[in-house]
PDB file of C-alpha atoms in Angstrom:
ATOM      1  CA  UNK M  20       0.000   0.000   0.000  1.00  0.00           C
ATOM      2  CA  UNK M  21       0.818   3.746  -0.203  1.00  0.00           C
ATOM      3  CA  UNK M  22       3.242   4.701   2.493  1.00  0.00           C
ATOM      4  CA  UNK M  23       3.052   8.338   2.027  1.00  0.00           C
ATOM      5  CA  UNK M  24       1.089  10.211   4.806  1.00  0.00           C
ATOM      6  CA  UNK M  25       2.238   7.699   7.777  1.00  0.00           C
ATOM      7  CA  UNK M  26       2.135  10.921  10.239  1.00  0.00           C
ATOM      8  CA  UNK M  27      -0.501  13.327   8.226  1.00  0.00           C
ATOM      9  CA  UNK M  28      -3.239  14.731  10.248  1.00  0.00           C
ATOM     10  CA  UNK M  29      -6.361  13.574   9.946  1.00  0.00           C
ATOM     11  CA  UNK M  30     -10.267  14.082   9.339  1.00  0.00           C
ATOM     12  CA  UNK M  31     -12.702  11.782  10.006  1.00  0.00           C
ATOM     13  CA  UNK M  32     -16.298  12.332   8.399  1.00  0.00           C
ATOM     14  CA  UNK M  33     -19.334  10.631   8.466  1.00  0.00           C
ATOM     15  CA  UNK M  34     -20.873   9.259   5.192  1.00  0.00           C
ATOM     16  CA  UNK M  35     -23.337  12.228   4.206  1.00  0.00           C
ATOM     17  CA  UNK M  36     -21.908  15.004   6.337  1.00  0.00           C
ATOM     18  CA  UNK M  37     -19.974  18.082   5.001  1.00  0.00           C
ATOM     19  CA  UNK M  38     -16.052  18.010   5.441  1.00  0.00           C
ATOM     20  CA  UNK M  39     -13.822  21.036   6.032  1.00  0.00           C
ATOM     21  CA  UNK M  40      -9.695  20.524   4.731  1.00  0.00           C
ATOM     22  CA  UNK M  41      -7.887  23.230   5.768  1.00  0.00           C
ATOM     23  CA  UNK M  42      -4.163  24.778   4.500  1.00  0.00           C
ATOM     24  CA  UNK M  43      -2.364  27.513   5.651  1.00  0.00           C
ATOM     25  CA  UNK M  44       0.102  28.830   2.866  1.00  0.00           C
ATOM     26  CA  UNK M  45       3.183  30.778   2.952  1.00  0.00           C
ATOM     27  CA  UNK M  46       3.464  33.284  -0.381  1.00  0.00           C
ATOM     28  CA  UNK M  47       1.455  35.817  -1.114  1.00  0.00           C
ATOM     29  CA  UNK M  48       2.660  36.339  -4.453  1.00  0.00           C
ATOM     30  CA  UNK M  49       1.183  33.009  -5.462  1.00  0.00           C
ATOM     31  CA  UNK M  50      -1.118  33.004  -8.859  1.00  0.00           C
ATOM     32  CA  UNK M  51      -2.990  30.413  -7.887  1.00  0.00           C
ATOM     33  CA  UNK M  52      -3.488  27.827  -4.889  1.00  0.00           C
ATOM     34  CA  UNK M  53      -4.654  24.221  -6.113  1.00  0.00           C
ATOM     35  CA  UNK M  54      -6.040  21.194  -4.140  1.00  0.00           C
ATOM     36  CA  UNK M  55      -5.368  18.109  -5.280  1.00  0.00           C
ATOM     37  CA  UNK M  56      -6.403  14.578  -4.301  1.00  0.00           C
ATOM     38  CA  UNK M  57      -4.440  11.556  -4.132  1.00  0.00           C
ATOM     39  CA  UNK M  58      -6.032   7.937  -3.699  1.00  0.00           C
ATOM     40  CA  UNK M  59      -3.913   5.111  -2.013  1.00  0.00           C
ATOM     41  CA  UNK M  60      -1.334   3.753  -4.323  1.00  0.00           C
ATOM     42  CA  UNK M  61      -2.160   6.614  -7.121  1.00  0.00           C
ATOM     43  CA  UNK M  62      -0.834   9.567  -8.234  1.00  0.00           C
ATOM     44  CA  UNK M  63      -2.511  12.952  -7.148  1.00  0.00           C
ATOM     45  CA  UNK M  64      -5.242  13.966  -8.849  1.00  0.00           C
ATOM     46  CA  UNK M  65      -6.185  18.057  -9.627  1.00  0.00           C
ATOM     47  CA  UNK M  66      -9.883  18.785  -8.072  1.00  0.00           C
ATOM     48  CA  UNK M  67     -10.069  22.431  -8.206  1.00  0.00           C
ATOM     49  CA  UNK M  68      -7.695  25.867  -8.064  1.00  0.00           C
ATOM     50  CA  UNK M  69      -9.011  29.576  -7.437  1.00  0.00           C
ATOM     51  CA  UNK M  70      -6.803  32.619  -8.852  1.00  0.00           C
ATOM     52  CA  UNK M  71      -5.215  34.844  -5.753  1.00  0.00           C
ATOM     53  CA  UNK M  72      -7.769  37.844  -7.127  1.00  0.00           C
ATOM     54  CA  UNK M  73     -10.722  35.577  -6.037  1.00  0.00           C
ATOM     55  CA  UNK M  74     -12.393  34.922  -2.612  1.00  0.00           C
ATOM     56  CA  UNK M  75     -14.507  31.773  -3.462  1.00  0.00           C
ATOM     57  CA  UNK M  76     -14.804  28.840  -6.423  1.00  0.00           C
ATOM     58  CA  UNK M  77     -17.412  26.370  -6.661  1.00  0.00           C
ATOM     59  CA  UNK M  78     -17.011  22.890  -8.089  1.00  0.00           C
ATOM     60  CA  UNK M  79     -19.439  19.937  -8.522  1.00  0.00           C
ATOM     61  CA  UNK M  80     -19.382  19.078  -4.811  1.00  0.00           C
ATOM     62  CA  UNK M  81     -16.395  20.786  -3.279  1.00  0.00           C
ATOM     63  CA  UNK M  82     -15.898  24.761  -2.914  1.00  0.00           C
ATOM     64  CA  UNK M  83     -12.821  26.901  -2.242  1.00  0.00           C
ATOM     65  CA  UNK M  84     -12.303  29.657  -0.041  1.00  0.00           C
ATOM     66  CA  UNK M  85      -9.160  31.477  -0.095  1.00  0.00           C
ATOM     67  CA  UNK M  86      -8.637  34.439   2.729  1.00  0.00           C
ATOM     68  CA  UNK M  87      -5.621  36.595   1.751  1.00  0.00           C
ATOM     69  CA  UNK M  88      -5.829  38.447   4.926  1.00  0.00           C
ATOM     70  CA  UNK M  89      -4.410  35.414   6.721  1.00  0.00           C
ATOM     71  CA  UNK M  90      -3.210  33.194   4.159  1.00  0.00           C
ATOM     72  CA  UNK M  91      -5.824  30.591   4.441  1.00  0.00           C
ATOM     73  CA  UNK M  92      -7.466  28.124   1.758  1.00  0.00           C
ATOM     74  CA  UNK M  93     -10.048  25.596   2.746  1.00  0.00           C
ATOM     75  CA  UNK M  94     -11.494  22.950   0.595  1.00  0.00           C
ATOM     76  CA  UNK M  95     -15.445  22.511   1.769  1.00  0.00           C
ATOM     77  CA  UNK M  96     -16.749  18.555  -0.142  1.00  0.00           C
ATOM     78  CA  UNK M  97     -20.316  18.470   0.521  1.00  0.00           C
ATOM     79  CA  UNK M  98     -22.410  15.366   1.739  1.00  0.00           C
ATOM     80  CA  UNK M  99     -19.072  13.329   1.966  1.00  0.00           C
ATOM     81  CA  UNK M 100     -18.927  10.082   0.238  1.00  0.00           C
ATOM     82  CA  UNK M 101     -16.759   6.830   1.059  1.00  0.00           C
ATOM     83  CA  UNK M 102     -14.922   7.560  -2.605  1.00  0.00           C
ATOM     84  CA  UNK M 103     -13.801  11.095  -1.059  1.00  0.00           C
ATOM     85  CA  UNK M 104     -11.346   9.231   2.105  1.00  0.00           C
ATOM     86  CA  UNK M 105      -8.049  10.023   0.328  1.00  0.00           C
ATOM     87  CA  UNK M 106      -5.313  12.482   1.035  1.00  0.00           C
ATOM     88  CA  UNK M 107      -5.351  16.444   0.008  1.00  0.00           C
ATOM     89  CA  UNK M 108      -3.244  18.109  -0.631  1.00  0.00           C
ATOM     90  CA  UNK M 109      -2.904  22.565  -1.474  1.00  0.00           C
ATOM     91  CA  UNK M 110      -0.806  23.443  -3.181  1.00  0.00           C
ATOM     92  CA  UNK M 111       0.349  27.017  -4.603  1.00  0.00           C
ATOM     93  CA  UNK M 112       1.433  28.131  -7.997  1.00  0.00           C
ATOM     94  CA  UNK M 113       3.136  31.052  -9.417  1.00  0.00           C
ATOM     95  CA  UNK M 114       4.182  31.931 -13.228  1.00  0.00           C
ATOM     96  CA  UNK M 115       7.926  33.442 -12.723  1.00  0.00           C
ATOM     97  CA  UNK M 116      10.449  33.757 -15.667  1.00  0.00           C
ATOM     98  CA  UNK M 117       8.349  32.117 -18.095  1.00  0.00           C
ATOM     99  CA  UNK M 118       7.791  28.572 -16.166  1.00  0.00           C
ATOM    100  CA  UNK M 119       5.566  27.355 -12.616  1.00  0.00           C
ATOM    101  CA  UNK M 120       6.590  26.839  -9.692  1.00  0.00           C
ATOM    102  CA  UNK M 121       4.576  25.162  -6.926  1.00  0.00           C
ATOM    103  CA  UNK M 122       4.622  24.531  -3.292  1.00  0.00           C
ATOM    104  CA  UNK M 123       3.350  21.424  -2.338  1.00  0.00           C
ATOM    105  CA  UNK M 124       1.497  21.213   1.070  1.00  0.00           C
ATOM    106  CA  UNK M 125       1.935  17.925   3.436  1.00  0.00           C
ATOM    107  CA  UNK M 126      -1.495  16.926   3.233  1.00  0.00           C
ATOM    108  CA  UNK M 127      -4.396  15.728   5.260  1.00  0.00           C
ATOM    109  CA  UNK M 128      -6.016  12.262   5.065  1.00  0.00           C
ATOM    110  CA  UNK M 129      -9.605  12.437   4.980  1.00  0.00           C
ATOM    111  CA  UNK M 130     -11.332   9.044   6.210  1.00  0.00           C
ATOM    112  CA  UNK M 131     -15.456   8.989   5.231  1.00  0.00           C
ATOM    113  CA  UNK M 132     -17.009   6.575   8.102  1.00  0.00           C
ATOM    114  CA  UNK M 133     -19.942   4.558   7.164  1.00  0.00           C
TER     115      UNK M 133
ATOM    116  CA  UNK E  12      -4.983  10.113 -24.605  1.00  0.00           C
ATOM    117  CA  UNK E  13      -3.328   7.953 -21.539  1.00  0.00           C
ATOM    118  CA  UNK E  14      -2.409  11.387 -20.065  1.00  0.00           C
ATOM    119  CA  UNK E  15       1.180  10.720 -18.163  1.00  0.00           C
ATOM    120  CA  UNK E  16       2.460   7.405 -17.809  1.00  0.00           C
ATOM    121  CA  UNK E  17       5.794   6.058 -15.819  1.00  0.00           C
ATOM    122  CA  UNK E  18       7.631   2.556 -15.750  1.00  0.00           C
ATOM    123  CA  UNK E  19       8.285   1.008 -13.974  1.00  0.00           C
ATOM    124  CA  UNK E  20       5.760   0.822 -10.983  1.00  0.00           C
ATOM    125  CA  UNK E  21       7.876  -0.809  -8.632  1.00  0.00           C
ATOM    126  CA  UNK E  22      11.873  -0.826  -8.610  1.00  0.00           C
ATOM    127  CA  UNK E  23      14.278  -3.095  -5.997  1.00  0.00           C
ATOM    128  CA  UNK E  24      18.220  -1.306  -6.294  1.00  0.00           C
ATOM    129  CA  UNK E  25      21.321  -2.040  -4.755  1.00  0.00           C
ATOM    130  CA  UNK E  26      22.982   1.076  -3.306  1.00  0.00           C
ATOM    131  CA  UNK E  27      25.403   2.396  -6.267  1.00  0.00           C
ATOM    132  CA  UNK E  28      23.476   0.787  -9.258  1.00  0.00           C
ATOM    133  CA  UNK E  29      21.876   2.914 -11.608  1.00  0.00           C
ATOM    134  CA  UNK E  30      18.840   3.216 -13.706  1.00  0.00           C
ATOM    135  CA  UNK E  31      16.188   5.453 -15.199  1.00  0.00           C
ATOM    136  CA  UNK E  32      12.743   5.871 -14.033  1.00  0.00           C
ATOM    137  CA  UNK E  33      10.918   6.863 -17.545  1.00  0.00           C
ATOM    138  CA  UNK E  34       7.961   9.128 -18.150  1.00  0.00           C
ATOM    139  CA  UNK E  35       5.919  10.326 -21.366  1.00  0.00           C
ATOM    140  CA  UNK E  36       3.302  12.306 -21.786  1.00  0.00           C
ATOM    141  CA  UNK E  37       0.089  12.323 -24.583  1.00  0.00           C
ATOM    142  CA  UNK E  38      -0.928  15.914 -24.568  1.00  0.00           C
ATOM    143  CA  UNK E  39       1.863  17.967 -26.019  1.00  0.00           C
ATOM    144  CA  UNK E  40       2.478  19.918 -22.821  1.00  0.00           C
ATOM    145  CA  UNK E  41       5.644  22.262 -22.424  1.00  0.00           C
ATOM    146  CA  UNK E  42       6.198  21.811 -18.614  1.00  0.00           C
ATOM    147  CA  UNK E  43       7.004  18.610 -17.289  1.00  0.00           C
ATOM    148  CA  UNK E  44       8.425  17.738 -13.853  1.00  0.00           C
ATOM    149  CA  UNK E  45       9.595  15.550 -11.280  1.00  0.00           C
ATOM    150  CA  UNK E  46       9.183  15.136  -7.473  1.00  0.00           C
ATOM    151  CA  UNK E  47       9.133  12.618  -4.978  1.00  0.00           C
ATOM    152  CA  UNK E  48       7.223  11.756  -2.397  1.00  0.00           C
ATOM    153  CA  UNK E  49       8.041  10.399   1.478  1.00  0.00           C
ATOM    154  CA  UNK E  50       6.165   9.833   4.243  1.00  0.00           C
ATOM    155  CA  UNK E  51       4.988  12.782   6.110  1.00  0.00           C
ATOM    156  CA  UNK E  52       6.353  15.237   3.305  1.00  0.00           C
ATOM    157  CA  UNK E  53       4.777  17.576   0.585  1.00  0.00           C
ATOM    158  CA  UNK E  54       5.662  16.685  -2.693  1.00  0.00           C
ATOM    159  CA  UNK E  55       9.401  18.219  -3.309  1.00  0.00           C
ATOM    160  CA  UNK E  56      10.567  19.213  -6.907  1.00  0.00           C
ATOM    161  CA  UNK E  57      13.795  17.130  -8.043  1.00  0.00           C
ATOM    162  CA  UNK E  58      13.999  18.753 -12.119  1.00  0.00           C
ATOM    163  CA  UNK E  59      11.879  20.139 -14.428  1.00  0.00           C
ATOM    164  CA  UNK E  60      11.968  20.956 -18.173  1.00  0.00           C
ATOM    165  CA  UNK E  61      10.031  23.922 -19.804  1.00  0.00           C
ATOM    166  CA  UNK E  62      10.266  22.329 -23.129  1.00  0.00           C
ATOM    167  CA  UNK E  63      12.575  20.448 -25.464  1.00  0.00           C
ATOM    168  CA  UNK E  64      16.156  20.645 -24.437  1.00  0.00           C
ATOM    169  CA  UNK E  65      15.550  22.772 -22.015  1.00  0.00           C
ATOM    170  CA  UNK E  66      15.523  21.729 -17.810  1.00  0.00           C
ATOM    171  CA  UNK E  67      16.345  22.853 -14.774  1.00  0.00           C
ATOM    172  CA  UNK E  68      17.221  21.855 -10.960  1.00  0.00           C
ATOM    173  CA  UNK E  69      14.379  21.895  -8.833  1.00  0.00           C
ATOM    174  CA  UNK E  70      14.473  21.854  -4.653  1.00  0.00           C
ATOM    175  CA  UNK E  71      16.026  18.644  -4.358  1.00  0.00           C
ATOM    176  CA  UNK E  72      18.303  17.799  -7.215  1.00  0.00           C
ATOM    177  CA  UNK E  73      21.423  16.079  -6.189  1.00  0.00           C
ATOM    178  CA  UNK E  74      22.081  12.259  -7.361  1.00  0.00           C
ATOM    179  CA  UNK E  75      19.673  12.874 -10.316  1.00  0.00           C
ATOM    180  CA  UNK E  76      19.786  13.754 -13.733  1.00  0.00           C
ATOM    181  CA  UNK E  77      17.146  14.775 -16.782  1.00  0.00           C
ATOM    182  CA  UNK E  78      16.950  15.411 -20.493  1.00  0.00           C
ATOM    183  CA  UNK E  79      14.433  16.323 -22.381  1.00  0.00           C
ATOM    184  CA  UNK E  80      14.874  15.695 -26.337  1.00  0.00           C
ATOM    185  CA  UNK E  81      11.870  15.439 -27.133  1.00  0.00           C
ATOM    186  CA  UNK E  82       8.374  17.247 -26.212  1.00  0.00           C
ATOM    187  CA  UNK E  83       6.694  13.891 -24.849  1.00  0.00           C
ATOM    188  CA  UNK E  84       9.558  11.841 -22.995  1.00  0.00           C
ATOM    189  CA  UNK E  85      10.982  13.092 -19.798  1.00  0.00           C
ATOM    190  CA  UNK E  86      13.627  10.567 -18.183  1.00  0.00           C
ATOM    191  CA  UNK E  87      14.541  10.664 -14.307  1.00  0.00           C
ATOM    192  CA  UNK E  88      18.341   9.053 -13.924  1.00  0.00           C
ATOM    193  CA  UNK E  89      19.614   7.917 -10.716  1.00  0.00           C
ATOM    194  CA  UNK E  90      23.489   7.699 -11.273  1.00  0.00           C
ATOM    195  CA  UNK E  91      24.278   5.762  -8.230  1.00  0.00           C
ATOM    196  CA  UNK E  92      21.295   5.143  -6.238  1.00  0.00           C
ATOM    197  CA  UNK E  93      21.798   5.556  -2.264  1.00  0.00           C
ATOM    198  CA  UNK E  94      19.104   4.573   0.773  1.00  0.00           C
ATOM    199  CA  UNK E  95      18.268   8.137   0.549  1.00  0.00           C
ATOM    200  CA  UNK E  96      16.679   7.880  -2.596  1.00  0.00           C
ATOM    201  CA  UNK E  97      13.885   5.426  -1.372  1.00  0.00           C
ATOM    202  CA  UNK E  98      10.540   7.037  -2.145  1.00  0.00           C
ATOM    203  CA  UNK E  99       7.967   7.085  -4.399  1.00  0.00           C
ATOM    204  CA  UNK E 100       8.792   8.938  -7.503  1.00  0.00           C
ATOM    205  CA  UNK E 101       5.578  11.240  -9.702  1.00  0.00           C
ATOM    206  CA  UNK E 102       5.664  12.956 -13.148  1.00  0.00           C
ATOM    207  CA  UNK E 103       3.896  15.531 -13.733  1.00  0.00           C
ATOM    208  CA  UNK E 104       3.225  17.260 -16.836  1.00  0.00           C
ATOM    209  CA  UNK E 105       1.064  20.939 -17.550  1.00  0.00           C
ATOM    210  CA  UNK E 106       0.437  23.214 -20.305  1.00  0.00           C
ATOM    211  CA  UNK E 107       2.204  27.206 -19.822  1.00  0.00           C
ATOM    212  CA  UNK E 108      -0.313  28.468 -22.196  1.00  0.00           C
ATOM    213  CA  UNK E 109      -2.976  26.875 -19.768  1.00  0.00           C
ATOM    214  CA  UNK E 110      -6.052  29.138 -18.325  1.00  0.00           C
ATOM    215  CA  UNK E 111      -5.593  27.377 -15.143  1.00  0.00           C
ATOM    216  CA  UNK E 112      -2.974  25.438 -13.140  1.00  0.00           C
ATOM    217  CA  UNK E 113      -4.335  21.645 -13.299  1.00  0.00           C
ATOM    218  CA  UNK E 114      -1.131  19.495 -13.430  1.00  0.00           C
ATOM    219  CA  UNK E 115      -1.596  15.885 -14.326  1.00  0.00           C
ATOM    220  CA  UNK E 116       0.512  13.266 -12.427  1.00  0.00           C
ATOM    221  CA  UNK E 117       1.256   9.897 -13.816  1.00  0.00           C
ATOM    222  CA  UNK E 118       0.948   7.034 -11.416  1.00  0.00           C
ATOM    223  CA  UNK E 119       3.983   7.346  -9.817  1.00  0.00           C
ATOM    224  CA  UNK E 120       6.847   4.894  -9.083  1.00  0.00           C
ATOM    225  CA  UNK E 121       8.295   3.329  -5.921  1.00  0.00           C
ATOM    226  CA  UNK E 122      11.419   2.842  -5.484  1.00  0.00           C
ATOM    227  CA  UNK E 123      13.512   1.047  -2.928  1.00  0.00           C
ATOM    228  CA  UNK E 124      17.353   1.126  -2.581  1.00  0.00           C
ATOM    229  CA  UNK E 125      18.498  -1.257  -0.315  1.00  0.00           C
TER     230      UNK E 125
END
């Protein structure tokens, strides 16, 4: 199995309810902050991003709040389902020189009890 | 398209052998990158490449090497693989001219060095 994430923090959710991942990040001259999810054994998978001029972004399911004031992002997935216990990870993204560079967050497991 | 894809999955070295982890990508993207991944850690960059013959040393570099000769292909060498090294290892590939900042990981290979 995956090994990653052996000390992450973790949320536990029950099947239905809505679950709250939260990331504190570190530059504010970021262009964009991302979450992504990764599934056990699998590589980590984009769910949504919100450009630094925006407050909020709503996906099918999951929404994004980003507060600038204290460099916050949290990833709200509504009635949480048993595919949804993975690990997330923010990330941030800036365009400098002509390429990306991202920060990568440690993550947070989330675990959806039945 | 199969998106980003890696070989091996899995990969058993003795400390000081070498080998290349291998990764191609479908979608004609300029950026492609790697990183690896250990327990407890955010995803840290080891290269990436902004296009054909062109890369560059991400935050961990040392005891790897890149090329990129062609748009698609974007090899990882380990010139003498240490303990160290052990971790899982994820491509990732995006487009610069891109409206957003969705990177797409392959699945990512593990590696042990023994």
């Amino acid at each position: 199995g995956e090994s990653v994430g052996l000390h992450l923090p973790t949320l536990s959710v029950q099947e239905g309810d809505n679950s709250i991942i939260n990331c504190a990040y570190s530059n504010s001259a970021s262009d964009y902050f991302i979450w992504y999810k990764q599934e056990s054994g699998k590589g980590p998978q984009f769910i949504i991003d919100i450009r630094s001029n925006m407050d909020k972004r709503q996906g099918q399911r999951v929404t994004v709040l980003l507060n600038k004031t204290v460099k916050h992002l949290s990833l709200q997935i509504a009635a949480t389902q048993p595919g949804d216990s993975a690990v997330y990870f923010c990330a941030e993204m800036r365009r400098t020189s002509g390429t990306y560079k991202y920060i990568f967050g440690t993550g947070t497991r989330l675990k959806v009890l039945a | 398209n199969a998106g980003v894809t890696q070989t091996p999955k899995f990969q058993v070295l003795k400390t000081g052998q070498s080998m290349t982890l291998q990764c191609a990508q479908d979608m004609n993207h300029e950026y492609m990158s790697w990183y690896r991944q250990d327990p407890g850690m955010g995803l840290r960059l080891i290269h990436y490449s902004v296009g054909a013959g062109i890369t560059d040393q991400g935050e961990v570099p040392n005891g790897y090497n890149v090329s990129r000769s062609t748009t698609e292909d974007f090899p990882l060498r380990l010139l003498s693989a240490a303990p160290s090294q052990t971790s899982v290892y994820f491509c990732a590939s995006t487009s610069l001219g891109g409206v957003q900042s969705e990177q797409y990981f392959g699945p990512g290979t593990r590696l042990t060095v023994t």
